JSON list of C-alpha atoms in Angstrom, two decimals:
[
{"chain": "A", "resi": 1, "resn": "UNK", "atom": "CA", "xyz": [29.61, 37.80, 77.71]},
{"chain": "A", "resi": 2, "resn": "UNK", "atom": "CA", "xyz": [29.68, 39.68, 80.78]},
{"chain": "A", "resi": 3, "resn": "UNK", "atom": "CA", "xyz": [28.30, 43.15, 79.64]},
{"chain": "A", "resi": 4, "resn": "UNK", "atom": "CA", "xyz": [25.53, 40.79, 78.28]},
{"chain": "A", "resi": 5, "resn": "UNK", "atom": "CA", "xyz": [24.78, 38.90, 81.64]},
{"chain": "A", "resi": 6, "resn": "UNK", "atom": "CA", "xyz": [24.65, 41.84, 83.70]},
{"chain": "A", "resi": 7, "resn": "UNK", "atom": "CA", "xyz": [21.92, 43.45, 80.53]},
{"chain": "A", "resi": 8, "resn": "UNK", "atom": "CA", "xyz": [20.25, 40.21, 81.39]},
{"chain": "A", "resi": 9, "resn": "UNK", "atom": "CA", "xyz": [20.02, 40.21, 85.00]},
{"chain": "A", "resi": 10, "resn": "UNK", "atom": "CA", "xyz": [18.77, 43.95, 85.05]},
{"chain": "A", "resi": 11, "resn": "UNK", "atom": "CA", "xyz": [15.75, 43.25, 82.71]},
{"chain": "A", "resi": 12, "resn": "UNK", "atom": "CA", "xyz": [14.76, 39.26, 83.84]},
{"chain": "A", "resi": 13, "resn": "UNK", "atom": "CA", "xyz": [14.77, 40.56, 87.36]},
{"chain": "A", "resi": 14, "resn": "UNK", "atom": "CA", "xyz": [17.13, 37.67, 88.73]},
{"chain": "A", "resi": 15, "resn": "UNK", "atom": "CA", "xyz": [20.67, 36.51, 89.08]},
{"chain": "A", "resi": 16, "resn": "UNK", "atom": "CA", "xyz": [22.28, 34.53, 86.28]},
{"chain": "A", "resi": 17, "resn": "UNK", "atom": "CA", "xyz": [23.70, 31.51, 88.10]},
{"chain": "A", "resi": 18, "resn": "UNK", "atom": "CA", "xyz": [25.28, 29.25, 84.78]},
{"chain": "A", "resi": 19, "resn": "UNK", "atom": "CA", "xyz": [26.78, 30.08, 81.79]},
{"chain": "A", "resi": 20, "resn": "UNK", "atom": "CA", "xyz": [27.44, 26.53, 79.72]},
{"chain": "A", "resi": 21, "resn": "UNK", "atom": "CA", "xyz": [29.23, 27.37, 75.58]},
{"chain": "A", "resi": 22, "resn": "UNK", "atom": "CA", "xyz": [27.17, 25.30, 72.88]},
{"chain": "A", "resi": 23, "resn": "UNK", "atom": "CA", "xyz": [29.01, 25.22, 69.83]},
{"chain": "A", "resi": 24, "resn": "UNK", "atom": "CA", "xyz": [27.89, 24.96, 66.07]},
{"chain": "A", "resi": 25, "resn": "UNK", "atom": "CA", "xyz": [27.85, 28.54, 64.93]},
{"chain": "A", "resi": 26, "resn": "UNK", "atom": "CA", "xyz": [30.26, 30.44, 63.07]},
{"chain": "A", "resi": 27, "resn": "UNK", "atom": "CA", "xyz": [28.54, 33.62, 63.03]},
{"chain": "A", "resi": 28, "resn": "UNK", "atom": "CA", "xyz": [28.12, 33.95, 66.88]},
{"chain": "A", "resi": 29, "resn": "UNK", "atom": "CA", "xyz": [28.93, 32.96, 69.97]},
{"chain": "A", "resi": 30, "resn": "UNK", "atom": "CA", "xyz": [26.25, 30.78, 71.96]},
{"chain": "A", "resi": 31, "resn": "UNK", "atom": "CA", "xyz": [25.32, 29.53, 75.44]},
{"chain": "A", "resi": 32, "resn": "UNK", "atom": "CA", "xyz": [22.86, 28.15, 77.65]},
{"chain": "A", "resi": 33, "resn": "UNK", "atom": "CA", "xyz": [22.32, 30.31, 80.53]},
{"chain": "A", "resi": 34, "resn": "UNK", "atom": "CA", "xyz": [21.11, 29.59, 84.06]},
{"chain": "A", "resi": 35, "resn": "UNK", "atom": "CA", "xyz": [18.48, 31.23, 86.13]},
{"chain": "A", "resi": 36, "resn": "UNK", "atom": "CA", "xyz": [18.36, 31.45, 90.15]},
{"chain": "A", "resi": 37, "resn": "UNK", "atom": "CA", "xyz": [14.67, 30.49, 89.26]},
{"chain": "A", "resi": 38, "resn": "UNK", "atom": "CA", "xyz": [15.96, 27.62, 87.19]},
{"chain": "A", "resi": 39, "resn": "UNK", "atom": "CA", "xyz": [14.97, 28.98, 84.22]},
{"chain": "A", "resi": 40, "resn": "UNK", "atom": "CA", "xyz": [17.38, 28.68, 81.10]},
{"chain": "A", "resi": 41, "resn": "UNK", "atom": "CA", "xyz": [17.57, 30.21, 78.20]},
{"chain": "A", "resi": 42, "resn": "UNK", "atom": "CA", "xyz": [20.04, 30.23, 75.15]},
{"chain": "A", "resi": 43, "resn": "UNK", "atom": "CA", "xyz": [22.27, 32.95, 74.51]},
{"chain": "A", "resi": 44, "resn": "UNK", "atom": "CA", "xyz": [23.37, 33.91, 71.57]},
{"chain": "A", "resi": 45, "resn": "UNK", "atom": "CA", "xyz": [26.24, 36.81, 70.95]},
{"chain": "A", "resi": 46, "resn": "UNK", "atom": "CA", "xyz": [27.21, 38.87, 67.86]},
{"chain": "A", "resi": 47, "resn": "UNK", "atom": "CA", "xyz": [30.24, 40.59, 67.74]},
{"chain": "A", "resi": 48, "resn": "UNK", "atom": "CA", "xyz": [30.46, 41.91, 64.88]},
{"chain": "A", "resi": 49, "resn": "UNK", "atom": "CA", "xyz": [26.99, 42.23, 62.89]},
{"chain": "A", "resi": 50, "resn": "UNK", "atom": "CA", "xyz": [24.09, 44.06, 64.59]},
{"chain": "A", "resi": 51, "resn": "UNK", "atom": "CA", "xyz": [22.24, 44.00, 61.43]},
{"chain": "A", "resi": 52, "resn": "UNK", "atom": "CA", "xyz": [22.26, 39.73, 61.44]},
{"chain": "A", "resi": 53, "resn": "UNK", "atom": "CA", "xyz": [20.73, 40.17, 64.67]},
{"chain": "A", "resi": 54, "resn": "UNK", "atom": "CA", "xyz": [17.46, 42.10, 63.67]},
{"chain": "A", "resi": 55, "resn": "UNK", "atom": "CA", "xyz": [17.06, 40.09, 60.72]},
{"chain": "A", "resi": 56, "resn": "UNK", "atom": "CA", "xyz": [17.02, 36.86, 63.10]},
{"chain": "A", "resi": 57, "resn": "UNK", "atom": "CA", "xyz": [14.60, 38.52, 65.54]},
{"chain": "A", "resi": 58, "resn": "UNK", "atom": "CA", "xyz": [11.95, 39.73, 62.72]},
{"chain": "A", "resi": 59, "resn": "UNK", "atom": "CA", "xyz": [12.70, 36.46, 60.87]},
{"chain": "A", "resi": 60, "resn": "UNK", "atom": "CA", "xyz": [11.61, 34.35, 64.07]},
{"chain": "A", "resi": 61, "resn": "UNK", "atom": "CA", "xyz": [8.90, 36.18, 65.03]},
{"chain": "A", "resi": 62, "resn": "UNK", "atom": "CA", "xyz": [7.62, 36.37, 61.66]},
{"chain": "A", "resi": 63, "resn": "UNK", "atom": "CA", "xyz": [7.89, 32.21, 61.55]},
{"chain": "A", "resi": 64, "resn": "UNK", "atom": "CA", "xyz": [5.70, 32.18, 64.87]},
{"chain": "A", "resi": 65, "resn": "UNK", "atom": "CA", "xyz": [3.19, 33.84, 63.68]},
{"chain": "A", "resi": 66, "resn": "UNK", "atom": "CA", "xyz": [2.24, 31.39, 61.30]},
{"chain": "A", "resi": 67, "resn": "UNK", "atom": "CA", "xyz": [1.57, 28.73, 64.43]},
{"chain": "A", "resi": 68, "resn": "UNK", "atom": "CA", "xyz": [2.73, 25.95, 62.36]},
{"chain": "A", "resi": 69, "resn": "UNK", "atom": "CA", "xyz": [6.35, 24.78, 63.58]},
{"chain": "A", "resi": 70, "resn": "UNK", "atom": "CA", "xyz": [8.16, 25.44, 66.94]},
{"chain": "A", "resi": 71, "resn": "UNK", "atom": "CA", "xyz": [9.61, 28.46, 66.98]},
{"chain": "A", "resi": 72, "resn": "UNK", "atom": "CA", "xyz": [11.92, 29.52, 69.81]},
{"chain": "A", "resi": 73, "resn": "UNK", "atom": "CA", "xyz": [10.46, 32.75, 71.46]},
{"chain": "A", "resi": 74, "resn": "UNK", "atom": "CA", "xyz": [12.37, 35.83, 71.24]},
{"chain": "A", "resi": 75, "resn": "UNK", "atom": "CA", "xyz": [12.68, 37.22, 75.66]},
{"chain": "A", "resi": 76, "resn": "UNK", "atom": "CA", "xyz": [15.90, 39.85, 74.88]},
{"chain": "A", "resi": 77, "resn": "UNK", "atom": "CA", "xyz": [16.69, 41.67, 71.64]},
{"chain": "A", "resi": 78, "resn": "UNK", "atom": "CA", "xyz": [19.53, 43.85, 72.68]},
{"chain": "A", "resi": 79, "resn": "UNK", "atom": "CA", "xyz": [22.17, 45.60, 71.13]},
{"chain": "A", "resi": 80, "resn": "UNK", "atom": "CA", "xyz": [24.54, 42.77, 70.91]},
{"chain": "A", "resi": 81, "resn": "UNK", "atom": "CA", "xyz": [22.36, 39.63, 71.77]},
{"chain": "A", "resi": 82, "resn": "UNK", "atom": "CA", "xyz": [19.16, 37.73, 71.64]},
{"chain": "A", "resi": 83, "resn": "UNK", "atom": "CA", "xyz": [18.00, 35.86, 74.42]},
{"chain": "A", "resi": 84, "resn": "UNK", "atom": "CA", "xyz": [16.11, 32.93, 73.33]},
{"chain": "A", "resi": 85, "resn": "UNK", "atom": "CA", "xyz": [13.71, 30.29, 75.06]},
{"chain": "A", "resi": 86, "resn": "UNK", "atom": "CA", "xyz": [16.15, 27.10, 75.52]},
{"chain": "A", "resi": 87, "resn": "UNK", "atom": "CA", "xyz": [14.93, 23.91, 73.89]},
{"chain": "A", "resi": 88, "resn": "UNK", "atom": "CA", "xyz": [15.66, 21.10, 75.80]},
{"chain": "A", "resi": 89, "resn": "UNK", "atom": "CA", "xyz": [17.23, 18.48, 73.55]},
{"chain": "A", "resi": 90, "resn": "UNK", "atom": "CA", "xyz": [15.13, 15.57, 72.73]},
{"chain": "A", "resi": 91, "resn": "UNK", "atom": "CA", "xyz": [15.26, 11.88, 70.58]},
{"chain": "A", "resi": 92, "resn": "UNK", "atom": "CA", "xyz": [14.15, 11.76, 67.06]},
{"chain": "A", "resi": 93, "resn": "UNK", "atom": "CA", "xyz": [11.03, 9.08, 66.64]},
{"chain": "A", "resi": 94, "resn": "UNK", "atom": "CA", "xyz": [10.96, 6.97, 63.44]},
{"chain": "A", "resi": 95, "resn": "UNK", "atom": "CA", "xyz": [7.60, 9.57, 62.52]},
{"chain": "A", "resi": 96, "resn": "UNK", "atom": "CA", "xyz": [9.87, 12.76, 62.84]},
{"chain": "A", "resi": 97, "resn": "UNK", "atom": "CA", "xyz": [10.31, 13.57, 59.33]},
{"chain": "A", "resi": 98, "resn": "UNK", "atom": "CA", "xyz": [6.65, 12.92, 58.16]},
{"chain": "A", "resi": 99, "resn": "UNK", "atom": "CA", "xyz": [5.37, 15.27, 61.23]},
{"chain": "A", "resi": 100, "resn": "UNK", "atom": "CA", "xyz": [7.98, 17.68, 59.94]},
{"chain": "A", "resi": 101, "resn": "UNK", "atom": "CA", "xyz": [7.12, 17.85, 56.76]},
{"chain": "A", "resi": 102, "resn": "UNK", "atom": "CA", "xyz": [3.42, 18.22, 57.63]},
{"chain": "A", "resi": 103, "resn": "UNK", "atom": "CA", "xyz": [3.82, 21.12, 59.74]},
{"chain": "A", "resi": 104, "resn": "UNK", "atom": "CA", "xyz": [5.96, 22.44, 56.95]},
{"chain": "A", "resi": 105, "resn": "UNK", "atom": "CA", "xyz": [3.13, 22.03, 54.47]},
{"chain": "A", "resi": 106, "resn": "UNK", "atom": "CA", "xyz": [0.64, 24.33, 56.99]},
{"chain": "A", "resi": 107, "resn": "UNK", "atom": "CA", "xyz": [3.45, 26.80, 57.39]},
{"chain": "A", "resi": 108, "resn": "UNK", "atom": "CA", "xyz": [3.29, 27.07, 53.22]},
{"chain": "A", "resi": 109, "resn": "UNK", "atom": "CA", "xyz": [-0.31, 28.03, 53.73]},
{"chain": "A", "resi": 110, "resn": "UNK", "atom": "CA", "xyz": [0.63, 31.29, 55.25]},
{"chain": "A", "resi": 111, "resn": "UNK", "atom": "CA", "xyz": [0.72, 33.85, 52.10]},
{"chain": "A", "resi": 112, "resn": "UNK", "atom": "CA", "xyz": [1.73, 37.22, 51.08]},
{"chain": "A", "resi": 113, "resn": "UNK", "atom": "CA", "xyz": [0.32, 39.53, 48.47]},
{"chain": "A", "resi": 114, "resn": "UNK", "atom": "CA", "xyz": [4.06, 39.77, 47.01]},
{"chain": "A", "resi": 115, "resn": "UNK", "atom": "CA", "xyz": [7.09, 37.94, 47.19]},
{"chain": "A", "resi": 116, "resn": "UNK", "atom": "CA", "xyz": [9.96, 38.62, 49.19]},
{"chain": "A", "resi": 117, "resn": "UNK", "atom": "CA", "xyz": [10.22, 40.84, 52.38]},
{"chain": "A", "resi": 118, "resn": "UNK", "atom": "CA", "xyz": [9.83, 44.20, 53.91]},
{"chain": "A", "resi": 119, "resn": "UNK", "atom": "CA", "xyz": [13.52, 44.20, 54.85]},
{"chain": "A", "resi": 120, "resn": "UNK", "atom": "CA", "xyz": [16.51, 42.41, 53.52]},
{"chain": "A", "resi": 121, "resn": "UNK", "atom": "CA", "xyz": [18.39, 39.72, 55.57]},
{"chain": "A", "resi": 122, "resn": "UNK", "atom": "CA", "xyz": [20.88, 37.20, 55.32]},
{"chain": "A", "resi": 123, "resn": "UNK", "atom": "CA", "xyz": [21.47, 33.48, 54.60]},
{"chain": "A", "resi": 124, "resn": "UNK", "atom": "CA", "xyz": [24.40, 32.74, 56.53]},
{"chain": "A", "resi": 125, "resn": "UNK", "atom": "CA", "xyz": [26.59, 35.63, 56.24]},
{"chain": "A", "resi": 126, "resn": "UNK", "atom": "CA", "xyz": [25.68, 36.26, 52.99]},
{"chain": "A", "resi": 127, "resn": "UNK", "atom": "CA", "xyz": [23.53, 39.04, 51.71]},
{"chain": "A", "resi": 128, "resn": "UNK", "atom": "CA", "xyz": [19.84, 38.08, 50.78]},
{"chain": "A", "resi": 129, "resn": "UNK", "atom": "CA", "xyz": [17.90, 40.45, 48.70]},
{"chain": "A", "resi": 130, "resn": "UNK", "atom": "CA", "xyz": [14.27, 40.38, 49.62]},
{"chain": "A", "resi": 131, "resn": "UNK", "atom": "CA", "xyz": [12.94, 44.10, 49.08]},
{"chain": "A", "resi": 132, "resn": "UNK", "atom": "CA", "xyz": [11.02, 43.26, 45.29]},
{"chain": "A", "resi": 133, "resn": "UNK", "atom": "CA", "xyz": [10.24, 45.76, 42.45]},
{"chain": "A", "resi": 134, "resn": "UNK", "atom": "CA", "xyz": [6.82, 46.04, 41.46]},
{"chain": "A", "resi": 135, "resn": "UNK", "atom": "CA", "xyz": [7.63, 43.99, 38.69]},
{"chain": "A", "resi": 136, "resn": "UNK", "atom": "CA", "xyz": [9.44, 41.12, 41.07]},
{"chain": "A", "resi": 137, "resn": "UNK", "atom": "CA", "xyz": [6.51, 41.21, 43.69]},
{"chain": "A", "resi": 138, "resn": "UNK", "atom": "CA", "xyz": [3.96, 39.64, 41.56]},
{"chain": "A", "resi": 139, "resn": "UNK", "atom": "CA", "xyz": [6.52, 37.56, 39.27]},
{"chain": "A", "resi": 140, "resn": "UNK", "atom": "CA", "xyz": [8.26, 34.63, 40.72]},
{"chain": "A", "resi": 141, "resn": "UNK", "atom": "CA", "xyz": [10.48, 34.41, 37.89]},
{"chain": "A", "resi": 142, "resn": "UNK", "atom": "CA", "xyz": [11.74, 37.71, 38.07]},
{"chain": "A", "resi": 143, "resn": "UNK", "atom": "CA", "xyz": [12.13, 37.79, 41.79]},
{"chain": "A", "resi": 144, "resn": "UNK", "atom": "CA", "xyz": [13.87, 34.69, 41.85]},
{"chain": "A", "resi": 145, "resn": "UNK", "atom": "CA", "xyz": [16.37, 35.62, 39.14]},
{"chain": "A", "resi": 146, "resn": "UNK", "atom": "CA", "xyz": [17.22, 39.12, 39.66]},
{"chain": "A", "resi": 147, "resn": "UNK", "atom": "CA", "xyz": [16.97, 38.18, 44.14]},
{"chain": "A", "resi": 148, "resn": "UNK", "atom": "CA", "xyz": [18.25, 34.80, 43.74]},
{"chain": "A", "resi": 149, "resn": "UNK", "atom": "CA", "xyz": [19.95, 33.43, 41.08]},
{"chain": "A", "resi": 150, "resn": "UNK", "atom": "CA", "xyz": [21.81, 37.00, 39.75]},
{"chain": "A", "resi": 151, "resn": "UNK", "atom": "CA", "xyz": [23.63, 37.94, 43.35]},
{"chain": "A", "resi": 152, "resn": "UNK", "atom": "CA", "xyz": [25.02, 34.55, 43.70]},
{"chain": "A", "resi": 153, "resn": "UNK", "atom": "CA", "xyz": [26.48, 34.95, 40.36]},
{"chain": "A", "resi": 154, "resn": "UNK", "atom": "CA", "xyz": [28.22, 38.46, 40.77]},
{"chain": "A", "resi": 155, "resn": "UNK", "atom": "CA", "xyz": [29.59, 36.50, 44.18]},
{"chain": "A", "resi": 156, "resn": "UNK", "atom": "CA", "xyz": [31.29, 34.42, 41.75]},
{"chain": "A", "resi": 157, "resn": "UNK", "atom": "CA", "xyz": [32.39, 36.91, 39.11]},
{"chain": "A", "resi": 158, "resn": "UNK", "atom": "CA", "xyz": [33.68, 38.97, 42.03]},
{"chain": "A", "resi": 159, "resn": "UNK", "atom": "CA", "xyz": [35.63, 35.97, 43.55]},
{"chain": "A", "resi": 160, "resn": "UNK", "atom": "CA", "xyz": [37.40, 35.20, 39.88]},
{"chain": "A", "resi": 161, "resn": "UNK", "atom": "CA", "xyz": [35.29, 31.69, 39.93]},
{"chain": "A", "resi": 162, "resn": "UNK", "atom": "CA", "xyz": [32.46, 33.23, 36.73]},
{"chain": "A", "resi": 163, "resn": "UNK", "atom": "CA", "xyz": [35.27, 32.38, 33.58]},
{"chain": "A", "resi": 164, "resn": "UNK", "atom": "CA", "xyz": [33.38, 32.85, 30.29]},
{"chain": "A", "resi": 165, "resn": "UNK", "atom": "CA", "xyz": [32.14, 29.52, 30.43]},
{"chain": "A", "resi": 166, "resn": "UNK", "atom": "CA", "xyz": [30.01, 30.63, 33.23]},
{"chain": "A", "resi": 167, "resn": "UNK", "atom": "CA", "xyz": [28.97, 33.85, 32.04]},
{"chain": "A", "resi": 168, "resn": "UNK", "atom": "CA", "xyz": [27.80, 32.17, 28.56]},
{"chain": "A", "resi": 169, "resn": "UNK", "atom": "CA", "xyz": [25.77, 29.46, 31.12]},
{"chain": "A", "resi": 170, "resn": "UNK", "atom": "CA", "xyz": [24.36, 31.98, 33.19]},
{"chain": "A", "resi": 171, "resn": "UNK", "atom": "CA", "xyz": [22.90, 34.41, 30.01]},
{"chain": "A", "resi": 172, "resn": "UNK", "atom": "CA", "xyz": [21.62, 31.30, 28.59]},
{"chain": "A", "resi": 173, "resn": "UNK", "atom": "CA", "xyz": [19.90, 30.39, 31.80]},
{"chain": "A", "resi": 174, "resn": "UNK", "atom": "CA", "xyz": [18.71, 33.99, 31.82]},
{"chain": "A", "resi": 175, "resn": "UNK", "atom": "CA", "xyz": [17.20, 33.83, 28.37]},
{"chain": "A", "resi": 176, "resn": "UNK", "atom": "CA", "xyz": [15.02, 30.12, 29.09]},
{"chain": "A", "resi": 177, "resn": "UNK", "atom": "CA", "xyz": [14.41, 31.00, 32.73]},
{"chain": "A", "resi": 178, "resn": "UNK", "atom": "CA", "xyz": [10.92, 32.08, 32.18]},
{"chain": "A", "resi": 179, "resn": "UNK", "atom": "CA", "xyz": [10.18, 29.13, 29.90]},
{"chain": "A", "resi": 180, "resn": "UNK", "atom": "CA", "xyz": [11.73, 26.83, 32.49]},
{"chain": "A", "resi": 181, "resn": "UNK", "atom": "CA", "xyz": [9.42, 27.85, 35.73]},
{"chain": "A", "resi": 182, "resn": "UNK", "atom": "CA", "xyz": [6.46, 28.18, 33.39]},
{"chain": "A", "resi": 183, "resn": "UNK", "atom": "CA", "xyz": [3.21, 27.29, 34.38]},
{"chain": "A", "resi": 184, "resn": "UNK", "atom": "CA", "xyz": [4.61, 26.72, 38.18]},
{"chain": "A", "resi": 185, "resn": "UNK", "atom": "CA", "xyz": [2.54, 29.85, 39.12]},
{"chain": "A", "resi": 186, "resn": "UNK", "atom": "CA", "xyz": [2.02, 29.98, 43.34]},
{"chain": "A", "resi": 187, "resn": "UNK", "atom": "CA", "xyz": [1.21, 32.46, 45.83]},
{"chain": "A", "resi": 188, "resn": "UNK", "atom": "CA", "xyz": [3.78, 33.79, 47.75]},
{"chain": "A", "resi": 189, "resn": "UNK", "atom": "CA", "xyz": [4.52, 31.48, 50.71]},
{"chain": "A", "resi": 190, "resn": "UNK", "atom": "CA", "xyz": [6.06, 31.92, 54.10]},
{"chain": "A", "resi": 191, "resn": "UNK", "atom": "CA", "xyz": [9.97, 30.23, 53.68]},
{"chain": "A", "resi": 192, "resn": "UNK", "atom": "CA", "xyz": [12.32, 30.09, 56.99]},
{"chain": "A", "resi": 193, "resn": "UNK", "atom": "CA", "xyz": [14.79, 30.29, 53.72]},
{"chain": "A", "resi": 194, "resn": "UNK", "atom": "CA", "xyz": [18.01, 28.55, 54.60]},
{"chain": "A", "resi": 195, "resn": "UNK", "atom": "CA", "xyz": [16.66, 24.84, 55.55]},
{"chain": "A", "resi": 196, "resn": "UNK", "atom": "CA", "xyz": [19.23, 22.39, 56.51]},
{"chain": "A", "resi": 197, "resn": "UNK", "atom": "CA", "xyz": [20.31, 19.97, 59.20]},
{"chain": "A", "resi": 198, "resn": "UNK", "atom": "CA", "xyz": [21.79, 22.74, 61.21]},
{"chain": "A", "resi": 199, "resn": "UNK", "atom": "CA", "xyz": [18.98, 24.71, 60.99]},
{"chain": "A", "resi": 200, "resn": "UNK", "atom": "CA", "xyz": [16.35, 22.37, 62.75]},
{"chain": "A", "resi": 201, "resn": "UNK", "atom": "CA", "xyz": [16.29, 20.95, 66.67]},
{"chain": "A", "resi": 202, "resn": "UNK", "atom": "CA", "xyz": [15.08, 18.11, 67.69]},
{"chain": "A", "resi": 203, "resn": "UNK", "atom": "CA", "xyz": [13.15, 18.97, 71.12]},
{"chain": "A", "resi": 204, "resn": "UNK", "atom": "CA", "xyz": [11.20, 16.59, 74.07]},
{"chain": "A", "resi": 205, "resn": "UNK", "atom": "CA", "xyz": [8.15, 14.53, 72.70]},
{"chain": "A", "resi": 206, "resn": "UNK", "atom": "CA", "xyz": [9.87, 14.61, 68.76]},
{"chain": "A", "resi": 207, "resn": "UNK", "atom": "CA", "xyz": [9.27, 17.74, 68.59]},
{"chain": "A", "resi": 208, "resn": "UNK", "atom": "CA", "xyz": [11.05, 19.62, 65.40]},
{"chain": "A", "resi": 209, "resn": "UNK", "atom": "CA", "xyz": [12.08, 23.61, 66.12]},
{"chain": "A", "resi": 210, "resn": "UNK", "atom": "CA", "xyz": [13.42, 25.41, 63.30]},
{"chain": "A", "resi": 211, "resn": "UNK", "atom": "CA", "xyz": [16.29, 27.95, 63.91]},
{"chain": "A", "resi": 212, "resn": "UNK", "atom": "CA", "xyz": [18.10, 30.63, 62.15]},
{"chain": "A", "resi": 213, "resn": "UNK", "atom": "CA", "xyz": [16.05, 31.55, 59.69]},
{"chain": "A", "resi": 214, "resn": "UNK", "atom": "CA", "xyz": [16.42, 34.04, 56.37]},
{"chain": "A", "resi": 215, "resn": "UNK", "atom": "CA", "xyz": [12.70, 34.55, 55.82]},
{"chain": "A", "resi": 216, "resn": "UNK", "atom": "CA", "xyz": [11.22, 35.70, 52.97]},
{"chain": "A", "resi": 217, "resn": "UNK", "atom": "CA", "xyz": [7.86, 34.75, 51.06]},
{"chain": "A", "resi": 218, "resn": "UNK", "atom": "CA", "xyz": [8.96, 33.24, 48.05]},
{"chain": "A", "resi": 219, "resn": "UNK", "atom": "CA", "xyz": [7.64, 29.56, 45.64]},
{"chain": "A", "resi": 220, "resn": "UNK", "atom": "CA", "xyz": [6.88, 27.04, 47.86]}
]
């Protein structure tokens, strides 16, 4: 991390006096970093992906635009890193989860005219399709099958794991899909897109930040 440090000492202004590893990702390497000021802020290194790392930036800063959840604030998109307001940790309070889910209902309420994304991302290290036809941006049932459901299968088929068992599920599935999701019509809403319990910090005062995102405006 030292090429990264000295990128971040030449643009905050200031000295870098900590570096303390956080683990939990697979993707990239993390830390909190130390200020002279005593400022921190979280670190997080990719060594391998630029790509991942403009998807996270644009995915974040499309998320805080929608004021409804904590977002962590983007300081330092570089090359190689994002620099990242820290969140200090907090204690979950029994109303957590029903706050949470609130401010996840207000973030719904943020709309597009089309689903999916101007740019494609990923979920995980996956690939995640978001760029629609004209067809796909209007349909959810389209976008969701031939963005969703289809690349996860030719992961399979690829991997030897689609046997013809599969394949005869999956055309089925293809051939009811539309009957299935009927009358489930909804504008396009703003997703973070890969929700789980890694994906969400608990900060001071209960406060819930989400993290990591692979956003896309998709069925609520």
């Amino acid at each position: 991390m030292r090429t990264e440090i000295k990128i971040i000492e030449n643009r905050l202004g200031e000295k870098v006096t900590g570096t303390h590893p956080i683990g939990g990702g697979c993707i990239a390497d993390s830390a909190r970093i130390d200020l002279e000021s005593g400022q921190s802020y979280f670190l997080k290194c990719y060594n391998t992906n630029n790509q991942m790392l403009i998807n996270e930036t644009n995915g974040l800063r499309e998320l805080r635009k929608a004021g409804a959840i904590n977002i962590p604030e983007v300081i330092i998109a570089d090359d190689t890193f994002l620099l990242l307001e820290y969140i200090e940790p907090g204690r979950q309070k029994k109303d957590f989860f029903s706050i949470f889910g609130r401010q996840f209902a207000q973030l719904h309420k943020c709309t597009a005219k089309s689903f999916g994304f101007y740019e494609d991302n990923f979920i995980g290290s996956t690939p995640q399709y978001n760029i629609p036809t004209q067809n796909e941006a209007t349909n959810w049932t389209e976008f969701y099958f031939q963005k969703r459901l289809l690349p996860q299968y030719k992961v399979a088929e690829q991997n030897g794991y689609a046997d013809a068992q599969i394949s005869k599920l999956f055309m089925k599935l293809e051939n009811k899909i539309a009957d299935i999701l009927t009358g489930t019509d909804e504008s396009p809403s703003l997703l973070h897109g890969d929700l789980w319990s890694g994906n969400f910090l608990i900060g001071k005062n209960n406060t819930a930040w989400l993290i990591d995102p692979a956003v896309y405006y998709g069925h609520r």
